[in-house]
XYZ file of C-alpha atoms in Angstrom:
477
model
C 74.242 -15.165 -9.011
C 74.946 -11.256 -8.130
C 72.501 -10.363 -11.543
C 69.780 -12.957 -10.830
C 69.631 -10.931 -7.117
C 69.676 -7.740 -8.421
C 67.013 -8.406 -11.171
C 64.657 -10.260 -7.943
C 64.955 -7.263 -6.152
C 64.381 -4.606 -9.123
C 61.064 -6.942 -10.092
C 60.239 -6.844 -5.964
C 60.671 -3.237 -5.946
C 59.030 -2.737 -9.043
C 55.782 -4.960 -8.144
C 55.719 -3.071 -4.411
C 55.759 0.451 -6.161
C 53.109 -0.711 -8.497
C 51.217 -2.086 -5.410
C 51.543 1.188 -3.617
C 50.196 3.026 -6.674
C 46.892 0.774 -7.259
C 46.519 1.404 -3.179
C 46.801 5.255 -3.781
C 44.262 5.299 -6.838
C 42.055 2.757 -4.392
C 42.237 5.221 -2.073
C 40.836 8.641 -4.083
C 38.131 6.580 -5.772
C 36.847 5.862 -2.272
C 37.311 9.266 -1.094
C 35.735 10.388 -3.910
C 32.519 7.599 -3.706
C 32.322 8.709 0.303
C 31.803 12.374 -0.256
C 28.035 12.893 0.704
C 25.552 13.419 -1.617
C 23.674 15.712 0.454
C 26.232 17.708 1.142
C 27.327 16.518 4.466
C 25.262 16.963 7.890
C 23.709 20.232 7.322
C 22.676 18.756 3.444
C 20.789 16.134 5.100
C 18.578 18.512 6.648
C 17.909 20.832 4.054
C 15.798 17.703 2.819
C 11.664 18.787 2.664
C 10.227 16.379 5.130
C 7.553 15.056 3.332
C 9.957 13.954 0.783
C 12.001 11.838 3.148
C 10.412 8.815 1.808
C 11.477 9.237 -1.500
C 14.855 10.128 -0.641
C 15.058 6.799 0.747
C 13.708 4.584 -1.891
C 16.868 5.668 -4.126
C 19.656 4.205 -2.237
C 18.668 0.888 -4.071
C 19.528 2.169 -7.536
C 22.982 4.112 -6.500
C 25.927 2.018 -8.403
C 27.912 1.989 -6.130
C 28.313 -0.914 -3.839
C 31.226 -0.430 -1.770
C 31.240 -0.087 2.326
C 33.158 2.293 2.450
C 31.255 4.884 -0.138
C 27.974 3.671 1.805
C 29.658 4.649 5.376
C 30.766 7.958 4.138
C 27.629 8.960 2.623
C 25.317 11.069 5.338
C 22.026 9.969 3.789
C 21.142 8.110 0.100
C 20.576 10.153 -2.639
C 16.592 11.747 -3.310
C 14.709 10.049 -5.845
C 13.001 12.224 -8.931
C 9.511 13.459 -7.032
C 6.465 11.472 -9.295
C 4.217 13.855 -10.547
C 0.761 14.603 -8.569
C -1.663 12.455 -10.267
C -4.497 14.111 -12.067
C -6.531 17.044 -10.553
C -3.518 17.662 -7.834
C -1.420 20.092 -8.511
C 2.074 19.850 -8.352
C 1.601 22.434 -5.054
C -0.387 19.356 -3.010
C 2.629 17.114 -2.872
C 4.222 16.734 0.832
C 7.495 18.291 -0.464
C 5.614 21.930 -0.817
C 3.765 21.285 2.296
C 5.496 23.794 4.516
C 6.381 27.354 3.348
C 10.190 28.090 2.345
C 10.594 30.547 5.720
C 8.573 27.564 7.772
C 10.875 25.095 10.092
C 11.472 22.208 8.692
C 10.912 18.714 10.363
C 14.412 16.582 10.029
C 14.069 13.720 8.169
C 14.162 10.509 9.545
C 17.522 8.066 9.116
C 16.118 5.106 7.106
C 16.900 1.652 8.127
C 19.794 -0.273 6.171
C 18.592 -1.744 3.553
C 17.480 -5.287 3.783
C 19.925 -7.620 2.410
C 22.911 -5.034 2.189
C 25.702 -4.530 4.817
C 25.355 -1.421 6.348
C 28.168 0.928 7.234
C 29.344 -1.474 10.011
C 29.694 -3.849 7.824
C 27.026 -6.472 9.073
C 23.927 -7.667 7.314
C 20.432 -7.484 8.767
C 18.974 -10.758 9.621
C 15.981 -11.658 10.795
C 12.283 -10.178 9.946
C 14.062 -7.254 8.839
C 16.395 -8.864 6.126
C 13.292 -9.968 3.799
C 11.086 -7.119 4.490
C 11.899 -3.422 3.960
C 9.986 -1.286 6.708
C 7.121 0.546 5.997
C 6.895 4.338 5.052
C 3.288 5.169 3.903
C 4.911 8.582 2.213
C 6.750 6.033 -0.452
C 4.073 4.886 -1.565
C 0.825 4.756 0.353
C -0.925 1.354 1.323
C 0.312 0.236 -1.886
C 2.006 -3.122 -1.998
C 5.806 -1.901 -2.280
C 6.060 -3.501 -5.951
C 3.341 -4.508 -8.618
C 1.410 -7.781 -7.524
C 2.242 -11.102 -8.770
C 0.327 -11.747 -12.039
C 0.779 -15.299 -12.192
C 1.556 -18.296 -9.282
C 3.748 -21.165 -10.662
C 4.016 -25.203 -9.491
C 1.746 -26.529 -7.040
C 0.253 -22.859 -6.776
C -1.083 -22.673 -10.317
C -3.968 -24.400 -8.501
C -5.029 -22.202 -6.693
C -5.010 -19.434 -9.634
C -7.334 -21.147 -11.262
C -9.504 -21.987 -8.745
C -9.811 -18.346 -7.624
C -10.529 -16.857 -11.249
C -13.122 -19.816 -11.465
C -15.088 -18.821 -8.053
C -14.624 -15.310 -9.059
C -17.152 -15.605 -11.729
C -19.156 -18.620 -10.149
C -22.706 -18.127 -10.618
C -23.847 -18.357 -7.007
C -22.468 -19.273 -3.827
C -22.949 -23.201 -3.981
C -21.152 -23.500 -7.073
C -18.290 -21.813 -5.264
C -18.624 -23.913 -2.449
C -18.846 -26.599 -4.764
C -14.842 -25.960 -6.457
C -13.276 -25.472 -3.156
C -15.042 -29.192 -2.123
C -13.441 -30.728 -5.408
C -9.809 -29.419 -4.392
C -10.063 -31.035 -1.054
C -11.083 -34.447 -2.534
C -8.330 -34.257 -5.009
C -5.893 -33.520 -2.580
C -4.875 -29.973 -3.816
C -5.712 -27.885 -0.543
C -3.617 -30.061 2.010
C -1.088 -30.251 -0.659
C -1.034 -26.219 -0.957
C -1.302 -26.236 2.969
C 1.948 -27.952 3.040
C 4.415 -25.526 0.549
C 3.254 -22.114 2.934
C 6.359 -21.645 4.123
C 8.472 -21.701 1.238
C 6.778 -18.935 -0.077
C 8.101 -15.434 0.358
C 6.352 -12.699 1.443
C 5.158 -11.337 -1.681
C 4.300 -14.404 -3.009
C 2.150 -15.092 -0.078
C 0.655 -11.940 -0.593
C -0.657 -12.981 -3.724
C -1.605 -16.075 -2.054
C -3.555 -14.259 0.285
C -5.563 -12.028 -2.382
C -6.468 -15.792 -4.119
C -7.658 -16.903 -0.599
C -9.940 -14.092 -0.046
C -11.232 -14.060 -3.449
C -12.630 -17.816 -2.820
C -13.740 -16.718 0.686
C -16.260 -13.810 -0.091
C -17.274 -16.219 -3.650
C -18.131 -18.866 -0.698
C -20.172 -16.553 1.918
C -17.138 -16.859 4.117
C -16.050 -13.555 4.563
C -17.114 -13.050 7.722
C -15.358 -16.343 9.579
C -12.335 -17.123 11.580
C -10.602 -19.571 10.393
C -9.031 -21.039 13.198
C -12.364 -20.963 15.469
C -13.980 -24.179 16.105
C -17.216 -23.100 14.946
C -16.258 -21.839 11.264
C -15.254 -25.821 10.847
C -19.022 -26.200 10.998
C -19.599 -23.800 7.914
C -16.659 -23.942 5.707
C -14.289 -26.373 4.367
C -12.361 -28.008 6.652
C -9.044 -27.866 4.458
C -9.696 -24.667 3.013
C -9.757 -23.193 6.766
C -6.046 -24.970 7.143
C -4.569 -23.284 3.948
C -6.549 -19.562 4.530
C -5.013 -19.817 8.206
C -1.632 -21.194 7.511
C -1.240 -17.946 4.473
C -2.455 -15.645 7.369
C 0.252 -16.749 9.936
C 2.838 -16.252 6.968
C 1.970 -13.017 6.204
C 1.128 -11.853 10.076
C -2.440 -10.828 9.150
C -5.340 -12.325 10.448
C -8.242 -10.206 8.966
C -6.836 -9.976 5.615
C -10.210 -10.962 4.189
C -10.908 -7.201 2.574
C -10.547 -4.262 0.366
C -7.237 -3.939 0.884
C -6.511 -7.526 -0.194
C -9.165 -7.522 -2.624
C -8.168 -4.094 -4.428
C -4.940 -2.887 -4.267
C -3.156 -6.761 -4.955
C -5.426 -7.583 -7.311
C -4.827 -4.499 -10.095
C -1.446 -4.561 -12.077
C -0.069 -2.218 -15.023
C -1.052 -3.493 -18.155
C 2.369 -3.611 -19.460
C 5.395 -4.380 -17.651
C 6.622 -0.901 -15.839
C 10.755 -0.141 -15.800
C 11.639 -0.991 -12.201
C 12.327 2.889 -11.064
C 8.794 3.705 -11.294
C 7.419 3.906 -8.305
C 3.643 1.755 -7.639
C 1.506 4.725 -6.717
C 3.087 6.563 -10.210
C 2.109 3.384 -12.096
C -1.716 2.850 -10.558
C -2.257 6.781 -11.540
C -0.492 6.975 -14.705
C -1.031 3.288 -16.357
C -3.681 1.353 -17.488
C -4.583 -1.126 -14.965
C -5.675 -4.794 -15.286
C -7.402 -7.541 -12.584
C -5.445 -10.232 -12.138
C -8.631 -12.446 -11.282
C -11.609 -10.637 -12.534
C -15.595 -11.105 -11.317
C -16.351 -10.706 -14.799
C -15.982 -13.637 -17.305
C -13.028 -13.148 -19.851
C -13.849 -11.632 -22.903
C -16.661 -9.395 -21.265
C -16.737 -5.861 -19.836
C -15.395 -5.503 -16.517
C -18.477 -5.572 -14.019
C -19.625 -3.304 -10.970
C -17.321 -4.938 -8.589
C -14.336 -4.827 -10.606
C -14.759 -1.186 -11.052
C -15.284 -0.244 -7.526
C -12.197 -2.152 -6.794
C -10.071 0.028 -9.072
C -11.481 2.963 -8.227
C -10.022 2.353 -4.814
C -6.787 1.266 -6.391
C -6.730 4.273 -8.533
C -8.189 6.413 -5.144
C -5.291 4.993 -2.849
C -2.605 5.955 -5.816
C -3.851 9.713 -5.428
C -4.037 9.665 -2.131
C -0.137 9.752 -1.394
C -0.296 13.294 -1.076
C -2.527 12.680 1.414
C 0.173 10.734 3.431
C 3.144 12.969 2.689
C 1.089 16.238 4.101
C -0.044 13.628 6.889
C 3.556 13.145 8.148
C 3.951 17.280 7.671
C 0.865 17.761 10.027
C 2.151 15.127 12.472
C 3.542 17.093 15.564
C 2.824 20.477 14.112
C 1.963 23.070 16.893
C -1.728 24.424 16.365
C 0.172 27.945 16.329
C 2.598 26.687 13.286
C 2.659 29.254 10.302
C 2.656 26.133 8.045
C -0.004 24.180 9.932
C -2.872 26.258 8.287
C -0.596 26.009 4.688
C -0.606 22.396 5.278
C -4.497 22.079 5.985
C -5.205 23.921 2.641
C -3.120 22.034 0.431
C -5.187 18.921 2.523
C -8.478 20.593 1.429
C -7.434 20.428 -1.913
C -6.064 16.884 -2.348
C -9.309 15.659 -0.602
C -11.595 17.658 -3.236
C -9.104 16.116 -6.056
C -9.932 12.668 -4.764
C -13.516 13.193 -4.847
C -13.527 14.229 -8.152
C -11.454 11.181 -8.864
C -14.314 9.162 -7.775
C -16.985 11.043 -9.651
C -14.832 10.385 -12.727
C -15.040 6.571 -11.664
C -18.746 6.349 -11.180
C -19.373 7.260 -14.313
C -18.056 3.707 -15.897
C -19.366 2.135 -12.660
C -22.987 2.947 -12.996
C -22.672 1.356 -17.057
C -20.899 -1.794 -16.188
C -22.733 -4.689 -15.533
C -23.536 -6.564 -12.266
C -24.469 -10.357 -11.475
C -26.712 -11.392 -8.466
C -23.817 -12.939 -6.999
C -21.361 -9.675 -7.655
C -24.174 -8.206 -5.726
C -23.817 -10.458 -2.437
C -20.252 -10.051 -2.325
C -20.598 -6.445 -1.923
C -23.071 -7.232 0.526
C -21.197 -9.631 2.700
C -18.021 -7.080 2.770
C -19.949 -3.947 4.019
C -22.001 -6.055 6.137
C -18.584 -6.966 7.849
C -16.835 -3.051 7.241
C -14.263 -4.486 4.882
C -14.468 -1.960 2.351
C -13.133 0.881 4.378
C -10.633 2.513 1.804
C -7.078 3.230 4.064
C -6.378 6.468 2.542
C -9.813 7.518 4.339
C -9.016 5.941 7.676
C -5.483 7.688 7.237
C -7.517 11.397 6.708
C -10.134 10.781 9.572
C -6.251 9.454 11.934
C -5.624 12.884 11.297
C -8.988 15.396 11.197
C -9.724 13.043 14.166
C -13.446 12.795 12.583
C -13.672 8.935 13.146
C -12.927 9.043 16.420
C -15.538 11.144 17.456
C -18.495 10.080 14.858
C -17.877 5.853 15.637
C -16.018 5.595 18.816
C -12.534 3.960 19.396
C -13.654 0.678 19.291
C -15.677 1.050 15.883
C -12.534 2.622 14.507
C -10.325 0.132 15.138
C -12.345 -2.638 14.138
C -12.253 -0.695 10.562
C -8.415 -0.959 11.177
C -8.270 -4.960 11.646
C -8.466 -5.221 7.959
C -5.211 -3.486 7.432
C -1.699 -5.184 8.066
C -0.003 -4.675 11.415
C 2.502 -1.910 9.955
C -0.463 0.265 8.256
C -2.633 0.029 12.324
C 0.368 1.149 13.466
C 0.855 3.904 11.671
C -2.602 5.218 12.334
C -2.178 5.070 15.681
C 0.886 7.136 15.401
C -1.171 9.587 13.597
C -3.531 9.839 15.993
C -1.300 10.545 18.518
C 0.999 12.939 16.426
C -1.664 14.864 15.325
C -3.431 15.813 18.371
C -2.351 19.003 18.450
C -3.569 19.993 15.217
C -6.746 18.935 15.922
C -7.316 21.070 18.895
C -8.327 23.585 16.109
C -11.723 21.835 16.205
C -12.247 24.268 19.195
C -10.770 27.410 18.895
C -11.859 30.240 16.671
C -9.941 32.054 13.752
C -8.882 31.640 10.353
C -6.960 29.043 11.661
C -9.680 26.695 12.552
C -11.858 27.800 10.025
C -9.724 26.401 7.747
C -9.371 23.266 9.881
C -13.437 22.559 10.147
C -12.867 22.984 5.822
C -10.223 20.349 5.869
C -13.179 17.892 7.739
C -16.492 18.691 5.900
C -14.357 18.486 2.734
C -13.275 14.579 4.249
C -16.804 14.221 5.515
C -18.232 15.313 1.165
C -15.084 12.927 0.272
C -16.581 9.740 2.366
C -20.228 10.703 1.509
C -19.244 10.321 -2.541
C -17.429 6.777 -1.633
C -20.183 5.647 0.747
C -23.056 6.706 -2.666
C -20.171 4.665 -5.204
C -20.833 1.678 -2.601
C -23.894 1.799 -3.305
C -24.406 2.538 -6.846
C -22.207 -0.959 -7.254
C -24.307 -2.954 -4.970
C -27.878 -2.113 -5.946
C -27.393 -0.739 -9.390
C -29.410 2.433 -10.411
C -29.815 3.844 -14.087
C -28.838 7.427 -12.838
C -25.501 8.548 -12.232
C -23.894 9.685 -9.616
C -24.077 13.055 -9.209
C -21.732 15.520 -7.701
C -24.005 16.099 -5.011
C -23.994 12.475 -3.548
């Protein structure tokens, strides 16, 4: 009996000191996981502002997925900068915005990351635990990851009734498809599986829905208002309104919508590339095209990704946005930051000269031609990255009026309006420049008659798409 105690007790003390050990080596591997990245507080801040977006978008792809390593870490760990896209140079990115002897604005704490425990160790619910919040210096107006090629179950449907209105000869034979869903049932049917979807997928829904819209003449129409009942399809109005309550955007019926979730790489993209990298760097393909299959791409497809391919350059655009935002008109780096915005406008504007060029040879239908029509007629094909330059040169708001400018705005989602705003706030005291005199502000009144050449070139690539012309567009448009 006295051996069988003594061999317990040597196996108790020999499992407790092995215990203790695994504890101890526990114990350094966290310490060593929780030393920051940044190197601690002061780290954090040596971070360029402009690239605090970037920085953020890495935490995701860290391996580690302890609490512990993510409490003791000061900030997540900076993604690899994408390259400027072509015409910028490397110089125009946000990151270089300021000069090396310039303050530096802190960079902003981003939010936990949906879905993962944060340092407290409780997980976001809500809104916030299925949708990331917005940073326009990540990537743009850009949908956060590629669009969704292809719908599956009930919502193969409405695929295929979208690619087949697309390229509808006229109006009334679009009309005519969305009439022979209701009868068969398929609208109320789609009306009914709206809120299973999740976000993105409604997203995709939502670029279907306003594909059959403009094909119909509806652009223009609200569909919960009595009197669009007496125009369009009474089911169709259910479903368009029902994917607009899901996705919190009621005036989705636009560019935005139209373009930038309709355009996706032509081969599948390794998950670390970031969307606005991909839409400058790969080629792109429509997920429902206005042209038939097995024909060229037509007017209205090409305008469309020329303002994909325009928004994908214009993140620089955003990133020296955020660096102007709150900048004193006396700044040393305000009048650095207005140059490098000089630039990036005259790179996007030759980015659309570039475009016109396959524009003015593809072909156009009469129909392709009406649903140009119907969009300006309504201001729907306001590109963002150009309402985002005129939030901060303050040029819309004196050439159209507050009103006019935000009803340009209703076409963009309720995160993108209010980001403009906050530009347009942020920015006001840059824009006092407009009436002082100096170097200062003469580089300032550059920075808007080089926005003012930049809309002038989209407004003439409008127009070359809607009433087509044999000559190109020049560089003087």
């Amino acid at each position: 009996m006295t051996t069988t105690t003594s061999t317990t007790t040597s196996a108790t003390t020999g499992t407790s000191a092995t215990t203790t050990a695994t504890r101890n080596a526990a114990a350094v591997v966290t310490a060593a996981a929780a030393i920051p990245v940044t190197g601690g507080a002061a780290g954090a801040a040596e971070v360029p502002a402009a690239r605090r977006a970037t920085a953020g978008r890495a935490g995701a792809s860290t391996g580690s997925t302890s609490a512990t390593a993510r409490a003791g870490a000061t900030g997540p760990t900076a993604a690899p900068a994408t390259a400027p896209g072509a015409g910028i140079r490397a110089e125009a990115s946000g990151s270089s915005a300021v000069t090396g002897d310039s303050p530096v604005t802190p960079p902003r704490t981003p939010d936990p990351t949906p879905g993962i425990p944060s340092a407290t160790g409780s997980t976001p619910t809500g809104p916030a635990a299925t949708a990331s919040p917005h940073d326009p210096c990540t990537h743009g107006f850009l949908p956060e990851r590629p669009p969704v090629r292809s719908m599956i179950g009930t919502w193969t449907r409405l695929d295929a009734m979208a690619r087949a209105a697309a390229v509808a000869p006229d109006r009334a034979a679009a009309v005519a498809l969305v009439e022979r869903a209701h009868r068969a049932g398929e609208l109320s049917a789609l009306r009914q599986r709206v809120s299973r979807l999740s976000l993105r997928n409604a997203e995709a829904a939502a670029m279907r829905i306003a594909v059959i819209a403009v094909s119909c003449g509806w652009c223009g129409l609200d569909p919960q208002a009595p009197a669009a009942r007496e125009v369009a399809d009474e089911a169709f109005l259910d479903l368009w309104a029902a994917v607009a309550h899901r996705i919190d955007h009621d005036q989705f019926v636009a560019l935005p919508t139209l373009a930038l979730h309709n355009w996706v790489p032509e081969r599948k993209p390794r998950r670390h590339i970031p969307i606005d990298q991909l839409a400058r760097t790969e080629v792109l393909v429509p997920i429902v095209r206005w042209a038939p299959e097995g024909q060229p791409l037509s007017r209205l497809d090409r305008l469309m990704l020329a303002a994909t391919r325009l928004e994908a350059h214009g993140i620089w655009l955003f990133r020296l946005a955020e660096t102007l935002a709150g900048r004193s008109p006396d700044d040393s780096s305000t009048p650095t930051a207005l140059r490098r915005l000089v630039r990036v406008q005259h790179a996007l504007r030759a980015q659309l000269l570039a475009e016109a060029t396959d524009l003015t040879a593809a072909p156009a239908t009469p129909q392709q031609r009406a649903v140009l029509g119907a969009l300006a007629e309504q201001g729907a094909l306001e590109p963002p990255v150009l309402q985002a330059a005129e939030a901060v040169l303050g040029i819309g708001g004196r050439r159209m009026g507050e009103g006019r400018r935000q009803l340009l705005r209703r076409h963009l989602p309720a995160q993108h309006r209010a980001w403009l705003s906050a530009m347009d706030r942020h920015c006001a005291p840059v824009r006092t420049l407009a009436h002082r005199g100096g170097p200062d502000a003469a580089v300032y009144r550059e920075a808007q008659e080089s926005l003012i050449a930049l809309r002038r070139t989209y407004t003439a690539l409008v127009q070359a798409a809607a009433r087509p012309t044999t000559a190109p567009l020049t560089a003087a448009a």
